[in-house]
Short mmCIF file of C-alpha atoms in Angstrom, two decimals:
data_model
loop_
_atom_site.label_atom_id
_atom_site.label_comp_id
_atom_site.label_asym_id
_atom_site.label_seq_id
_atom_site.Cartn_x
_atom_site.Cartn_y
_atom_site.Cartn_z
CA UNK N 75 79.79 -23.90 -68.29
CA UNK N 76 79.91 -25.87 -65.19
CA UNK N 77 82.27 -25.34 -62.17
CA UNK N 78 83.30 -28.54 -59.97
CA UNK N 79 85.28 -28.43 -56.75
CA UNK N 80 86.39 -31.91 -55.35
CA UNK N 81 89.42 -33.20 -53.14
CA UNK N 82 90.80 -36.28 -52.64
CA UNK N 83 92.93 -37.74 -49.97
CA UNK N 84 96.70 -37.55 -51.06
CA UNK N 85 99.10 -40.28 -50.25
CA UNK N 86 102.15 -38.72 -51.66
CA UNK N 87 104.23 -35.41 -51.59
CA UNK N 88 105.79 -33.43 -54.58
CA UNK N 89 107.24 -30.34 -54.79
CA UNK N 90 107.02 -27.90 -57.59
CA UNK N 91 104.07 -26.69 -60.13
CA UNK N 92 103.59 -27.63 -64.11
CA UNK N 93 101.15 -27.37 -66.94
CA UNK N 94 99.85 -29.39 -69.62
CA UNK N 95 97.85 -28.72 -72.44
CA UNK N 96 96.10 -25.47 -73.94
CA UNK N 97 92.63 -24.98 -73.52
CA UNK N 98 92.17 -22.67 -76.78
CA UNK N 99 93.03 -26.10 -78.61
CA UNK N 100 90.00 -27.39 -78.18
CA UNK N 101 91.19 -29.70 -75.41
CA UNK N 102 92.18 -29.03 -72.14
CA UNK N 103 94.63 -26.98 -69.49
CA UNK N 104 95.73 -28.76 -66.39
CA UNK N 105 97.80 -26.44 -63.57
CA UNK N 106 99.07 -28.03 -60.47
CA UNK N 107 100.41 -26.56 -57.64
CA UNK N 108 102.09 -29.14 -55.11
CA UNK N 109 101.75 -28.19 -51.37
CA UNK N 110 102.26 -30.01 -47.88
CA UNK N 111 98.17 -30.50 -47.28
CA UNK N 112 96.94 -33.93 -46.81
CA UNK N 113 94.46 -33.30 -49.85
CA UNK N 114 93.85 -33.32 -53.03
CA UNK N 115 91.81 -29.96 -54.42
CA UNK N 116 91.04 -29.91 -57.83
CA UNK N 117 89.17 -27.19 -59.01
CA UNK N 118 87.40 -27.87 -62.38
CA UNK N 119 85.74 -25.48 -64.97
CA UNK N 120 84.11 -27.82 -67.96
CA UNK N 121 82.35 -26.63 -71.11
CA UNK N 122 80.26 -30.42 -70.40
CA UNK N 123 77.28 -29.94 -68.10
CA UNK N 124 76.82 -32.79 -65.09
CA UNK N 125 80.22 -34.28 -65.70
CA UNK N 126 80.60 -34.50 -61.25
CA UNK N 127 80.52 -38.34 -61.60
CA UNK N 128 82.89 -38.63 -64.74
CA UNK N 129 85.63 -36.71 -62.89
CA UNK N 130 84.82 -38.30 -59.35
CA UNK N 131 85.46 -41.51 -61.26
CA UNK N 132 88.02 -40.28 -63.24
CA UNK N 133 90.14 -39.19 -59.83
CA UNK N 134 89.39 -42.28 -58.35
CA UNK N 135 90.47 -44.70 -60.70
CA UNK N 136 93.67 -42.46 -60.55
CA UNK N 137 94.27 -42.72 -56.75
CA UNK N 138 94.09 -46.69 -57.51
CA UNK N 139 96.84 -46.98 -59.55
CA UNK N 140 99.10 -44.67 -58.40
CA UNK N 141 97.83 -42.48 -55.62
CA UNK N 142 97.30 -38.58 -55.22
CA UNK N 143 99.74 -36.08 -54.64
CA UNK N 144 98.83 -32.96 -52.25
CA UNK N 145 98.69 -29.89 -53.70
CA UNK N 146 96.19 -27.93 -55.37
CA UNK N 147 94.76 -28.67 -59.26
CA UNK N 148 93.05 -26.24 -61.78
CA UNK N 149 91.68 -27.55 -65.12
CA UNK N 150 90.02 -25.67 -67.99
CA UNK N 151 88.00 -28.54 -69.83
CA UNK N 152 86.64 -27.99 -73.91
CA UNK N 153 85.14 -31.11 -73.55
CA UNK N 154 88.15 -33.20 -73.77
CA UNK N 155 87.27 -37.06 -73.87
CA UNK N 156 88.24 -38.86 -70.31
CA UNK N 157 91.22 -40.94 -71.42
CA UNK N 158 92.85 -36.98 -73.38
CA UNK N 159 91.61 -35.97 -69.47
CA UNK N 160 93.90 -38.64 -68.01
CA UNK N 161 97.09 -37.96 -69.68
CA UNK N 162 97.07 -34.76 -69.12
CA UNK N 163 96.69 -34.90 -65.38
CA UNK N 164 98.86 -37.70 -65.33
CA UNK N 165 101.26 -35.77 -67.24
CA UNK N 166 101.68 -32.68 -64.79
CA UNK N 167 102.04 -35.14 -61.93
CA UNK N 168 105.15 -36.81 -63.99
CA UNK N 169 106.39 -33.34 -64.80
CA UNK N 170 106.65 -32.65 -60.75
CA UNK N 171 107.47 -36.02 -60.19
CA UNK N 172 110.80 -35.39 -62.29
CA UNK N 173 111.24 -31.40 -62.20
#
């Protein structure tokens, strides 16, 4: 098991905190807590060892297209493939977005 911490600068506020996905699937759990910071924090826990440059990557690509809320992220990765890793993140951001 691998633990990642990264942040991100966030361009956007939301309010609110959802959840996507179940871990014990086989999958993967995203939690995210909006705040007021200026960042980004995701806090990662990954059954795939030296995955730092997949989610890096991931994130970024992310911030492209849409930018980065503020708030605070916790995900519990089974070794979910990158685009399964996408919708679920983009998911709880929607789920805010519209709560």
């Amino acid at each position: 098991m691998e633990h990642i911490t990264l942040s991100f600068p966030a361009s956007r506020s939301l309010s609110g905190k959802a959840l996507a996905g179940v871990v014990g699937s086989g999958d993967m759990e995203v939690l995210f807590t909006a705040d007021a910071a200026s960042t980004l924090t995701v806090d990662i826990t990954t059954s795939v060892d030296n995955s730092t440059a997949r989610w890096t990557t991931l994130f970024e690509r992310l911030t492209l297209q849409k930018g980065l809320p503020s708030g605070q992220m916790i995900i519990h990765d089974f070794g979910a493939t990158p685009g399964v890793a996408r919708i679920r993140i983009e998911q709880v951001f929607e789920e805010v977005e519209h709560a």
